[in-house]
mmCIF file of C-alpha atoms and ligand atoms in Angstrom:
data_model
loop_
_atom_site.group_PDB
_atom_site.id
_atom_site.type_symbol
_atom_site.label_atom_id
_atom_site.label_comp_id
_atom_site.label_asym_id
_atom_site.label_seq_id
_atom_site.Cartn_x
_atom_site.Cartn_y
_atom_site.Cartn_z
ATOM 1 C CA MET S 195 -6.596 9.836 -53.926
ATOM 2 C CA SER S 196 -6.347 9.200 -50.162
ATOM 3 C CA PRO S 197 -5.824 12.220 -47.919
ATOM 4 C CA SER S 198 -2.331 12.946 -46.625
ATOM 5 C CA GLY S 199 -1.333 12.264 -43.028
ATOM 6 C CA ALA S 200 -1.473 15.975 -42.268
ATOM 7 C CA GLU S 201 -4.931 16.187 -43.736
ATOM 8 C CA VAL S 202 -6.188 13.193 -41.654
ATOM 9 C CA LEU S 203 -4.740 14.789 -38.529
ATOM 10 C CA ARG S 204 -6.492 18.074 -39.342
ATOM 11 C CA GLN S 205 -9.802 16.216 -39.727
ATOM 12 C CA ILE S 206 -9.285 14.437 -36.392
ATOM 13 C CA LYS S 207 -8.460 17.663 -34.623
ATOM 14 C CA SER S 208 -11.640 19.203 -35.960
ATOM 15 C CA ARG S 209 -13.668 16.409 -34.330
ATOM 16 C CA ILE S 210 -12.151 16.540 -30.857
ATOM 17 C CA GLU S 211 -11.856 19.129 -28.126
ATOM 18 C CA GLU S 212 -8.408 20.681 -27.681
ATOM 19 C CA VAL S 213 -7.474 22.572 -24.544
ATOM 20 C CA ASP S 214 -4.717 25.055 -23.873
ATOM 21 C CA PRO S 215 -2.010 24.168 -21.288
ATOM 22 C CA SER S 216 -3.241 26.992 -19.029
ATOM 23 C CA GLU S 217 -6.678 25.335 -18.933
ATOM 24 C CA VAL S 218 -5.052 21.938 -18.203
ATOM 25 C CA ARG S 219 -3.153 23.471 -15.308
ATOM 26 C CA ASP S 220 -6.436 24.698 -13.798
ATOM 27 C CA ARG S 221 -8.098 21.324 -14.345
ATOM 28 C CA LEU S 222 -5.134 19.519 -12.756
ATOM 29 C CA SER S 223 -5.445 21.505 -9.600
ATOM 30 C CA GLY S 224 -9.183 20.764 -9.693
ATOM 31 C CA GLY S 225 -8.396 17.063 -9.635
ATOM 32 C CA ALA S 226 -9.011 16.210 -13.320
ATOM 33 C CA VAL S 227 -7.460 13.023 -14.727
ATOM 34 C CA VAL S 228 -4.530 13.934 -16.997
ATOM 35 C CA ILE S 229 -2.986 11.113 -18.989
ATOM 36 C CA ASP S 230 0.436 11.084 -20.625
ATOM 37 C CA VAL S 231 0.211 8.883 -23.741
ATOM 38 C CA ARG S 232 3.910 8.995 -24.638
ATOM 39 C CA GLU S 233 6.258 6.051 -24.377
ATOM 40 C CA ALA S 234 8.084 4.990 -21.180
ATOM 41 C CA GLU S 235 11.407 6.729 -21.996
ATOM 42 C CA GLU S 236 9.646 10.037 -22.705
ATOM 43 C CA TRP S 237 7.647 9.762 -19.467
ATOM 44 C CA ALA S 238 10.798 9.009 -17.522
ATOM 45 C CA ALA S 239 12.442 12.209 -18.797
ATOM 46 C CA GLY S 240 9.700 14.300 -17.096
ATOM 47 C CA HIS S 241 5.923 14.661 -17.079
ATOM 48 C CA LEU S 242 3.110 16.868 -15.832
ATOM 49 C CA PRO S 243 2.861 16.646 -12.002
ATOM 50 C CA GLY S 244 0.005 14.428 -11.030
ATOM 51 C CA ALA S 245 -0.369 12.906 -14.534
ATOM 52 C CA VAL S 246 -0.969 9.185 -15.105
ATOM 53 C CA HIS S 247 1.083 7.269 -17.608
ATOM 54 C CA VAL S 248 -0.799 5.166 -20.180
ATOM 55 C CA PRO S 249 1.262 4.842 -23.380
ATOM 56 C CA ARG S 250 -0.759 5.203 -26.553
ATOM 57 C CA SER S 251 0.593 1.812 -27.754
ATOM 58 C CA SER S 252 -1.297 0.108 -24.951
ATOM 59 C CA LEU S 253 -4.146 2.586 -24.476
ATOM 60 C CA GLU S 254 -6.891 0.083 -25.368
ATOM 61 C CA THR S 255 -5.723 -2.519 -22.850
ATOM 62 C CA ARG S 256 -4.748 -0.221 -20.020
ATOM 63 C CA ILE S 257 -7.166 2.667 -20.017
ATOM 64 C CA GLU S 258 -9.854 0.804 -18.079
ATOM 65 C CA GLY S 259 -7.372 0.081 -15.292
ATOM 66 C CA ALA S 260 -6.410 3.753 -15.119
ATOM 67 C CA VAL S 261 -9.893 5.283 -15.478
ATOM 68 C CA GLY S 262 -12.780 2.879 -14.906
ATOM 69 C CA ASP S 263 -15.555 5.502 -15.016
ATOM 70 C CA ARG S 264 -16.236 6.662 -18.576
ATOM 71 C CA SER S 265 -17.991 9.815 -17.502
ATOM 72 C CA VAL S 266 -14.877 11.273 -15.755
ATOM 73 C CA PRO S 267 -13.300 14.198 -17.654
ATOM 74 C CA ILE S 268 -9.912 13.270 -19.053
ATOM 75 C CA VAL S 269 -7.176 15.311 -20.694
ATOM 76 C CA LEU S 270 -4.572 13.529 -22.832
ATOM 77 C CA TYR S 271 -1.199 14.913 -23.788
ATOM 78 C CA CYS S 272 1.937 13.836 -25.668
ATOM 79 C CA ALA S 273 5.029 15.693 -26.870
ATOM 80 C CA SER S 274 3.370 18.082 -29.337
ATOM 81 C CA GLY S 275 -0.343 17.371 -29.357
ATOM 82 C CA ASN S 276 -0.609 15.025 -32.341
ATOM 83 C CA ARG S 277 -0.440 11.573 -30.770
ATOM 84 C CA SER S 278 -2.778 12.756 -28.048
ATOM 85 C CA ALA S 279 -5.248 13.924 -30.748
ATOM 86 C CA TRP S 280 -5.346 10.437 -32.228
ATOM 87 C CA ALA S 281 -5.692 8.923 -28.745
ATOM 88 C CA THR S 282 -8.489 11.357 -27.884
ATOM 89 C CA ARG S 283 -10.416 10.256 -30.939
ATOM 90 C CA SER S 284 -10.081 6.544 -30.102
ATOM 91 C CA LEU S 285 -11.051 7.072 -26.437
ATOM 92 C CA SER S 286 -14.185 9.020 -27.317
ATOM 93 C CA GLU S 287 -15.226 7.324 -30.571
ATOM 94 C CA ASP S 288 -14.096 3.715 -30.078
ATOM 95 C CA LEU S 289 -13.969 3.244 -26.280
ATOM 96 C CA GLY S 290 -16.951 5.314 -25.179
ATOM 97 C CA TYR S 291 -15.271 7.862 -22.929
ATOM 98 C CA GLU S 292 -17.588 10.850 -22.692
ATOM 99 C CA HIS S 293 -15.392 13.836 -21.887
ATOM 100 C CA VAL S 294 -11.947 13.503 -23.425
ATOM 101 C CA SER S 295 -9.792 16.361 -24.675
ATOM 102 C CA SER S 296 -6.263 16.770 -25.966
ATOM 103 C CA MET S 297 -3.737 19.310 -24.721
ATOM 104 C CA THR S 298 -2.618 21.720 -27.460
ATOM 105 C CA GLY S 299 1.109 21.746 -28.135
ATOM 106 C CA GLY S 300 1.791 18.844 -25.743
ATOM 107 C CA ILE S 301 4.375 18.966 -22.991
ATOM 108 C CA THR S 302 6.609 21.105 -25.259
ATOM 109 C CA LEU S 303 4.206 24.032 -25.107
ATOM 110 C CA TRP S 304 3.560 23.308 -21.410
ATOM 111 C CA LYS S 305 7.302 23.706 -20.722
ATOM 112 C CA ASP S 306 7.535 26.805 -22.926
ATOM 113 C CA ARG S 307 4.957 28.383 -20.659
ATOM 114 C CA GLY S 308 7.225 27.690 -17.697
ATOM 115 C CA TYR S 309 4.820 25.295 -16.004
ATOM 116 C CA PRO S 310 6.286 22.671 -13.644
ATOM 117 C CA VAL S 311 7.482 19.268 -14.786
ATOM 118 C CA GLU S 312 8.000 16.340 -12.491
ATOM 119 C CA VAL S 313 10.966 14.064 -13.180
ATOM 120 C CA PRO S 314 10.416 10.548 -11.808
ATOM 121 C CA LYS S 315 13.148 9.296 -9.533
ATOM 122 C CA PHE S 316 15.820 7.457 -11.330
ATOM 123 C CA MET S 317 15.418 3.709 -11.385
ATOM 124 C CA SER S 318 18.578 1.865 -12.324
ATOM 125 C CA ALA S 319 18.774 -0.755 -15.062
ATOM 126 C CA GLU S 320 19.229 -3.357 -12.339
ATOM 127 C CA GLN S 321 16.043 -2.173 -10.623
ATOM 128 C CA ARG S 322 14.057 -2.152 -13.861
ATOM 129 C CA ASP S 323 15.169 -5.743 -14.293
ATOM 130 C CA ARG S 324 14.519 -6.805 -10.755
ATOM 131 C CA TYR S 325 11.020 -5.331 -10.714
ATOM 132 C CA SER S 326 10.171 -6.035 -14.357
ATOM 133 C CA ARG S 327 7.222 -8.317 -13.515
ATOM 134 C CA HIS S 328 5.736 -5.498 -11.399
ATOM 135 C CA ILE S 329 6.435 -2.849 -14.013
ATOM 136 C CA LEU S 330 4.550 -4.912 -16.597
ATOM 137 C CA LEU S 331 1.396 -4.765 -14.502
ATOM 138 C CA PRO S 332 -0.726 -1.702 -15.293
ATOM 139 C CA GLU S 333 -1.793 -1.625 -11.606
ATOM 140 C CA VAL S 334 1.862 -1.195 -10.564
ATOM 141 C CA GLY S 335 4.068 0.132 -13.368
ATOM 142 C CA LEU S 336 7.148 2.272 -12.809
ATOM 143 C CA GLU S 337 5.185 4.690 -10.677
ATOM 144 C CA GLY S 338 3.779 1.998 -8.420
ATOM 145 C CA GLN S 339 7.225 0.449 -8.029
ATOM 146 C CA GLN S 340 8.541 3.805 -6.965
ATOM 147 C CA LYS S 341 5.725 4.008 -4.376
ATOM 148 C CA LEU S 342 6.824 0.633 -3.038
ATOM 149 C CA LEU S 343 10.454 1.808 -2.882
ATOM 150 C CA ASP S 344 9.392 4.924 -1.022
ATOM 151 C CA ALA S 345 7.121 3.078 1.431
ATOM 152 C CA ARG S 346 7.919 2.580 5.116
ATOM 153 C CA VAL S 347 6.399 -0.466 6.759
ATOM 154 C CA LEU S 348 6.764 -1.506 10.378
ATOM 155 C CA LEU S 349 6.587 -5.238 11.182
ATOM 156 C CA LEU S 350 5.777 -6.162 14.754
ATOM 157 C CA GLY S 351 7.609 -9.402 15.249
ATOM 158 C CA ALA S 352 10.048 -11.379 13.088
ATOM 159 C CA GLY S 353 8.280 -14.607 14.003
ATOM 160 C CA GLY S 354 5.855 -16.859 12.248
ATOM 161 C CA LEU S 355 3.792 -14.153 10.532
ATOM 162 C CA GLY S 356 6.581 -11.589 10.304
ATOM 163 C CA SER S 357 8.982 -13.961 8.499
ATOM 164 C CA PRO S 358 7.044 -14.560 5.273
ATOM 165 C CA THR S 359 5.624 -11.008 5.296
ATOM 166 C CA ALA S 360 9.082 -9.480 5.593
ATOM 167 C CA LEU S 361 10.548 -11.736 2.913
ATOM 168 C CA TYR S 362 7.912 -10.949 0.328
ATOM 169 C CA LEU S 363 7.721 -7.241 1.125
ATOM 170 C CA ALA S 364 11.510 -7.089 0.757
ATOM 171 C CA ALA S 365 11.386 -9.034 -2.526
ATOM 172 C CA ALA S 366 8.698 -6.631 -3.765
ATOM 173 C CA GLY S 367 11.038 -3.700 -3.071
ATOM 174 C CA VAL S 368 9.309 -2.047 -0.112
ATOM 175 C CA GLY S 369 12.126 0.363 0.580
ATOM 176 C CA THR S 370 12.066 0.595 4.386
ATOM 177 C CA LEU S 371 11.158 -2.262 6.657
ATOM 178 C CA GLY S 372 11.222 -1.611 10.400
ATOM 179 C CA ILE S 373 11.270 -4.777 12.480
ATOM 180 C CA VAL S 374 10.372 -4.843 16.194
ATOM 181 C CA ASP S 375 11.468 -7.959 18.064
ATOM 182 C CA ASP S 376 13.441 -8.453 21.264
ATOM 183 C CA ASP S 377 13.807 -12.228 20.956
ATOM 184 C CA VAL S 378 16.610 -14.479 19.682
ATOM 185 C CA VAL S 379 16.246 -17.339 17.207
ATOM 186 C CA ASP S 380 15.312 -20.612 18.877
ATOM 187 C CA VAL S 381 15.445 -23.969 17.114
ATOM 188 C CA SER S 382 11.694 -24.434 17.792
ATOM 189 C CA ASN S 383 11.040 -21.331 15.668
ATOM 190 C CA LEU S 384 12.458 -22.840 12.509
ATOM 191 C CA GLN S 385 9.382 -25.039 11.781
ATOM 192 C CA ARG S 386 7.671 -21.842 10.485
ATOM 193 C CA GLN S 387 9.878 -18.722 10.866
ATOM 194 C CA VAL S 388 11.478 -19.054 7.419
ATOM 195 C CA ILE S 389 13.465 -15.834 7.521
ATOM 196 C CA HIS S 390 15.858 -17.471 10.055
ATOM 197 C CA ASN S 391 17.974 -20.605 9.718
ATOM 198 C CA THR S 392 19.776 -23.248 11.784
ATOM 199 C CA GLU S 393 23.094 -21.403 11.834
ATOM 200 C CA ARG S 394 21.426 -18.355 13.434
ATOM 201 C CA VAL S 395 20.066 -20.072 16.536
ATOM 202 C CA GLY S 396 20.870 -17.747 19.420
ATOM 203 C CA VAL S 397 21.177 -14.679 17.159
ATOM 204 C CA PRO S 398 18.740 -11.767 17.740
ATOM 205 C CA LYS S 399 15.812 -12.155 15.363
ATOM 206 C CA VAL S 400 16.056 -8.580 14.084
ATOM 207 C CA GLU S 401 19.673 -9.228 13.103
ATOM 208 C CA SER S 402 18.927 -12.557 11.467
ATOM 209 C CA ALA S 403 15.999 -11.030 9.509
ATOM 210 C CA ALA S 404 18.149 -8.070 8.390
ATOM 211 C CA ALA S 405 20.859 -10.475 7.121
ATOM 212 C CA THR S 406 18.374 -12.547 5.081
ATOM 213 C CA ILE S 407 16.757 -9.409 3.607
ATOM 214 C CA ALA S 408 20.155 -7.885 2.725
ATOM 215 C CA ALA S 409 21.024 -11.022 0.746
ATOM 216 C CA LEU S 410 17.647 -10.947 -1.004
ATOM 217 C CA ASN S 411 17.322 -7.293 -1.969
ATOM 218 C CA PRO S 412 19.942 -4.580 -1.391
ATOM 219 C CA ASP S 413 17.304 -1.884 -2.146
ATOM 220 C CA VAL S 414 15.662 -2.525 1.230
ATOM 221 C CA ASN S 415 16.748 -0.593 4.301
ATOM 222 C CA VAL S 416 15.982 -2.625 7.416
ATOM 223 C CA VAL S 417 15.565 -0.661 10.643
ATOM 224 C CA GLN S 418 16.189 -2.969 13.606
ATOM 225 C CA HIS S 419 14.161 -2.229 16.731
ATOM 226 C CA ARG S 420 15.427 -4.787 19.218
ATOM 227 C CA LEU S 421 12.896 -4.103 21.928
ATOM 228 C CA ARG S 422 9.444 -4.945 23.225
ATOM 229 C CA LEU S 423 6.769 -2.516 22.105
ATOM 230 C CA GLY S 424 5.361 -0.761 25.147
ATOM 231 C CA PRO S 425 3.655 2.439 26.321
ATOM 232 C CA ASP S 426 7.059 4.020 26.875
ATOM 233 C CA ASN S 427 8.351 3.621 23.288
ATOM 234 C CA ILE S 428 5.378 3.177 20.970
ATOM 235 C CA MET S 429 4.900 6.890 20.240
ATOM 236 C CA ASP S 430 8.574 7.261 19.360
ATOM 237 C CA ILE S 431 8.608 4.432 16.814
ATOM 238 C CA LEU S 432 5.262 4.506 15.039
ATOM 239 C CA PRO S 433 5.262 8.020 13.506
ATOM 240 C CA ASP S 434 8.158 7.008 11.194
ATOM 241 C CA TYR S 435 6.000 4.480 9.358
ATOM 242 C CA ASP S 436 3.098 4.492 6.850
ATOM 243 C CA ILE S 437 1.664 1.053 7.641
ATOM 244 C CA VAL S 438 2.008 -1.372 10.559
ATOM 245 C CA VAL S 439 1.921 -5.146 10.124
ATOM 246 C CA ASP S 440 0.687 -6.752 13.318
ATOM 247 C CA GLY S 441 1.585 -10.349 14.065
ATOM 248 C CA LEU S 442 1.436 -9.831 17.812
ATOM 249 C CA ASP S 443 0.497 -12.772 19.969
ATOM 250 C CA ASN S 444 -0.428 -10.873 23.110
ATOM 251 C CA PHE S 445 -3.520 -8.859 23.838
ATOM 252 C CA PRO S 446 -2.130 -5.974 25.931
ATOM 253 C CA THR S 447 0.164 -4.863 23.107
ATOM 254 C CA ARG S 448 -2.650 -5.270 20.563
ATOM 255 C CA TYR S 449 -4.780 -2.791 22.499
ATOM 256 C CA LEU S 450 -1.897 -0.415 22.960
ATOM 257 C CA LEU S 451 -1.086 -0.648 19.255
ATOM 258 C CA ASN S 452 -4.716 -0.012 18.335
ATOM 259 C CA ASP S 453 -5.047 3.136 20.431
ATOM 260 C CA ALA S 454 -1.704 4.538 19.217
ATOM 261 C CA THR S 455 -2.360 3.827 15.531
ATOM 262 C CA VAL S 456 -5.872 5.348 15.660
ATOM 263 C CA ARG S 457 -4.354 8.416 17.245
ATOM 264 C CA LEU S 458 -1.674 8.607 14.508
ATOM 265 C CA ARG S 459 -4.086 7.508 11.725
ATOM 266 C CA ILE S 460 -1.781 4.701 10.637
ATOM 267 C CA PRO S 461 -3.433 1.626 9.053
ATOM 268 C CA VAL S 462 -2.712 -1.756 10.609
ATOM 269 C CA VAL S 463 -2.760 -5.047 8.728
ATOM 270 C CA SER S 464 -3.504 -7.530 11.448
ATOM 271 C CA ALA S 465 -3.425 -11.352 11.509
ATOM 272 C CA ALA S 466 -3.750 -13.973 14.176
ATOM 273 C CA ILE S 467 -3.103 -17.710 13.978
ATOM 274 C CA LEU S 468 -3.773 -20.713 16.195
ATOM 275 C CA GLY S 469 -3.663 -24.393 15.430
ATOM 276 C CA PHE S 470 -5.078 -24.674 11.910
ATOM 277 C CA ASP S 471 -7.045 -21.401 11.959
ATOM 278 C CA GLY S 472 -6.107 -17.951 10.839
ATOM 279 C CA GLN S 473 -7.776 -14.512 10.907
ATOM 280 C CA LEU S 474 -6.981 -11.402 8.979
ATOM 281 C CA SER S 475 -8.278 -7.819 8.769
ATOM 282 C CA VAL S 476 -7.178 -4.323 7.919
ATOM 283 C CA PHE S 477 -7.821 -1.578 10.494
ATOM 284 C CA LYS S 478 -7.726 1.772 8.772
ATOM 285 C CA PRO S 479 -8.498 4.477 11.306
ATOM 286 C CA TYR S 480 -11.774 6.309 10.708
ATOM 287 C CA GLU S 481 -12.459 4.464 7.447
ATOM 288 C CA GLY S 482 -13.357 1.177 9.112
ATOM 289 C CA PRO S 483 -13.679 -0.263 12.569
ATOM 290 C CA CYS S 484 -10.693 -0.355 14.908
ATOM 291 C CA TYR S 485 -9.615 -3.375 16.933
ATOM 292 C CA ARG S 486 -11.606 -2.150 19.899
ATOM 293 C CA CYS S 487 -14.798 -1.861 17.819
ATOM 294 C CA LEU S 488 -14.493 -5.664 17.378
ATOM 295 C CA PHE S 489 -13.157 -6.584 20.782
ATOM 296 C CA PRO S 490 -14.001 -3.801 23.260
ATOM 297 C CA VAL S 491 -12.521 -5.861 26.137
ATOM 298 C CA PRO S 492 -9.807 -8.539 26.056
ATOM 299 C CA PRO S 493 -10.930 -12.153 26.239
ATOM 300 C CA PRO S 494 -10.171 -14.169 29.377
ATOM 301 C CA ALA S 495 -6.559 -15.375 29.416
ATOM 302 C CA GLU S 496 -7.510 -19.041 28.950
ATOM 303 C CA LEU S 497 -9.273 -18.146 25.667
ATOM 304 C CA ALA S 498 -6.410 -16.001 24.415
ATOM 305 C CA PRO S 499 -3.495 -18.358 24.080
ATOM 306 C CA SER S 500 -0.366 -17.457 22.172
ATOM 307 C CA CYS S 501 1.616 -19.577 19.757
ATOM 308 C CA GLY S 502 4.476 -19.618 22.207
ATOM 309 C CA ALA S 503 2.604 -22.028 24.414
ATOM 310 C CA ASN S 504 0.351 -23.650 21.879
ATOM 311 C CA GLY S 505 0.701 -25.559 18.667
ATOM 312 C CA VAL S 506 0.439 -24.104 15.177
ATOM 313 C CA ILE S 507 0.781 -25.936 11.874
ATOM 314 C CA GLY S 508 3.974 -24.551 10.287
ATOM 315 C CA VAL S 509 2.489 -23.557 6.932
ATOM 316 C CA LEU S 510 -0.320 -21.490 8.445
ATOM 317 C CA PRO S 511 1.697 -18.355 9.294
ATOM 318 C CA GLY S 512 3.040 -18.596 5.732
ATOM 319 C CA THR S 513 -0.457 -18.436 4.282
ATOM 320 C CA MET S 514 -1.647 -15.684 6.631
ATOM 321 C CA GLY S 515 1.629 -13.741 6.402
ATOM 322 C CA LEU S 516 1.392 -13.585 2.645
ATOM 323 C CA LEU S 517 -2.202 -12.448 2.818
ATOM 324 C CA GLN S 518 -0.918 -9.663 5.112
ATOM 325 C CA ALA S 519 1.848 -8.799 2.664
ATOM 326 C CA THR S 520 -0.715 -8.632 -0.120
ATOM 327 C CA GLU S 521 -2.893 -6.193 1.847
ATOM 328 C CA VAL S 522 0.163 -4.049 2.598
ATOM 329 C CA ILE S 523 1.039 -3.794 -1.086
ATOM 330 C CA LYS S 524 -2.575 -2.948 -2.003
ATOM 331 C CA LEU S 525 -2.563 -0.156 0.582
ATOM 332 C CA ILE S 526 0.747 1.249 -0.696
ATOM 333 C CA LEU S 527 -0.396 1.169 -4.316
ATOM 334 C CA ASP S 528 -3.963 2.151 -3.498
ATOM 335 C CA ILE S 529 -5.424 -0.656 -5.608
ATOM 336 C CA GLY S 530 -8.124 -3.264 -5.201
ATOM 337 C CA ASN S 531 -10.425 -3.767 -2.216
ATOM 338 C CA PRO S 532 -8.537 -3.809 1.066
ATOM 339 C CA LEU S 533 -9.929 -5.880 3.937
ATOM 340 C CA ILE S 534 -11.192 -2.777 5.732
ATOM 341 C CA GLY S 535 -14.332 -3.576 7.753
ATOM 342 C CA ARG S 536 -14.016 -7.249 6.901
ATOM 343 C CA LEU S 537 -12.648 -10.132 8.944
ATOM 344 C CA LEU S 538 -11.365 -13.034 6.879
ATOM 345 C CA MET S 539 -11.204 -16.442 8.565
ATOM 346 C CA TYR S 540 -9.215 -19.284 7.121
ATOM 347 C CA ASP S 541 -9.679 -22.884 8.174
ATOM 348 C CA ALA S 542 -6.693 -24.847 6.885
ATOM 349 C CA LEU S 543 -8.153 -28.303 7.667
ATOM 350 C CA ALA S 544 -11.399 -27.574 5.844
ATOM 351 C CA ALA S 545 -9.589 -25.515 3.170
ATOM 352 C CA SER S 546 -12.316 -22.913 3.536
ATOM 353 C CA VAL S 547 -12.346 -19.172 3.807
ATOM 354 C CA THR S 548 -15.212 -17.236 5.368
ATOM 355 C CA GLU S 549 -15.638 -13.511 5.731
ATOM 356 C CA VAL S 550 -17.685 -11.467 8.147
ATOM 357 C CA LYS S 551 -18.446 -7.776 7.857
ATOM 358 C CA VAL S 552 -17.403 -5.759 10.850
ATOM 359 C CA ARG S 553 -18.727 -2.302 11.552
ATOM 360 C CA ARG S 554 -17.448 0.663 13.430
ATOM 361 C CA ASP S 555 -18.949 0.883 16.906
ATOM 362 C CA PRO S 556 -20.339 4.388 17.391
ATOM 363 C CA ALA S 557 -19.673 3.931 21.107
ATOM 364 C CA CYS S 558 -16.112 2.659 20.626
ATOM 365 C CA PRO S 559 -13.966 3.952 23.476
ATOM 366 C CA ILE S 560 -11.232 4.971 21.016
ATOM 367 C CA CYS S 561 -12.294 5.640 17.417
ATOM 368 C CA SER S 562 -15.586 7.352 18.278
ATOM 369 C CA ARG S 563 -13.364 10.297 19.097
ATOM 370 C CA ALA S 564 -11.132 12.524 16.998
ATOM 371 C CA PRO S 565 -7.440 11.543 17.066
ATOM 372 C CA GLU S 566 -6.383 14.707 18.862
ATOM 373 C CA GLU S 567 -8.882 13.815 21.638
ATOM 374 C CA ILE S 568 -7.000 10.584 22.341
ATOM 375 C CA THR S 569 -4.436 12.346 24.495
ATOM 376 C CA ASP S 570 -1.680 11.096 26.731
ATOM 377 C CA ASP S 571 -3.241 13.024 29.605
ATOM 378 C CA GLU S 572 -6.595 11.464 29.286
ATOM 379 C CA LEU S 573 -5.269 7.969 28.970
ATOM 380 C CA GLY S 574 -2.651 8.572 31.627
ATOM 381 C CA VAL S 575 0.131 7.986 29.035
ATOM 382 C CA PHE S 576 -1.953 4.978 28.023
ATOM 383 C CA PRO S 577 -3.581 2.806 30.676
ATOM 384 C CA ASP S 578 -1.772 -0.103 32.294
ATOM 385 C CA TYR S 579 -2.647 -2.617 29.607
ATOM 386 C CA GLU S 580 -1.064 -5.528 31.375
ATOM 387 C CA ALA S 581 -3.236 -4.982 34.435
ATOM 388 C CA PHE S 582 -6.271 -4.177 32.277
ATOM 389 C CA CYS S 583 -5.957 -7.532 30.458
ATOM 390 C CA ALA S 584 -5.029 -9.531 33.537
ATOM 391 C CA GLY S 585 -8.089 -8.201 35.293
ATOM 392 C CA ALA S 586 -10.403 -9.316 32.518
ATOM 393 C CA HIS S 587 -10.818 -12.907 33.621
HETATM 394 ZN ZN1 ZN X 696 -13.137 1.651 17.289
#
């Protein structure tokens, strides 16, 4: 006679470690990985704060994405402690995780003890539909999509690079997109600036971009900054954002942006294009080099042309802009290997990509110092960058 379900469960529980909710609470505040193995609807109704959702039905395929290191201590929980007991056994006996335990009594007992429960923000049926291909990815999921919706990204320029970046970030559901641009749409822009169109020639670019984004995704709030970024306004605008996307084509503003973002510890996803060549890097203050570690002084003006006066193949800002958008999404979701400390160079004619490592300069005039040491006073409310760059050649 085969043992009853209750008997099997008893046997399993005798082979695994079970921990009391009070112990789980201590481990959570100590940074332990706590995994909710219930189904999506149960998770959506409320879960332990800081827990990760990996439903038991897809534990085998998703656990590696959630916890790559098998030696990390993990606590599993479900509604009452039974499903998590089964899951604990398979993680430790079949999948080789070394320190797995199951929370006694599940979230029911946790709540009975009066411990806090976090209810994920409500995502409408329309949103679940719209972002379903994201939600299906273990690296994104409902939680990642919520991070995208909560994210605030500032785009410098609604031009060649800014157009594709803004379109894809908006499509992905990045909830707040600030756009800085003081220009109007010109017919010569339309060969590459795909967020605008022929009917909008003469319209401010921020307005045109906002109209295209509104038609694409009503979840996105576009903040229009119709101005030129300068020393007088940069410290008012930047603190509202988590990430800056830099498609600037002039050096003075690049240096100004660098110094301000290092000071505010805001990462910058930066790209540059010319002709058939593109460059891309991520400058995350104090984790990798800053722009000045790479280029301590601006190049001579004749070597620093902008796309306004020079040619660029129309598809190139598309390629580089989407690489920027990809890095932005990785930073928001905290996944993959961002291009921090790496400079990627794309040669469209050769169809080749090369990468060089870039290091922090211990003598960097900006990031060798603590952010609070980069003061207005010391820099004289930022140096005169225009003169600084003009004097370089
Ligand atoms: Zn630096």
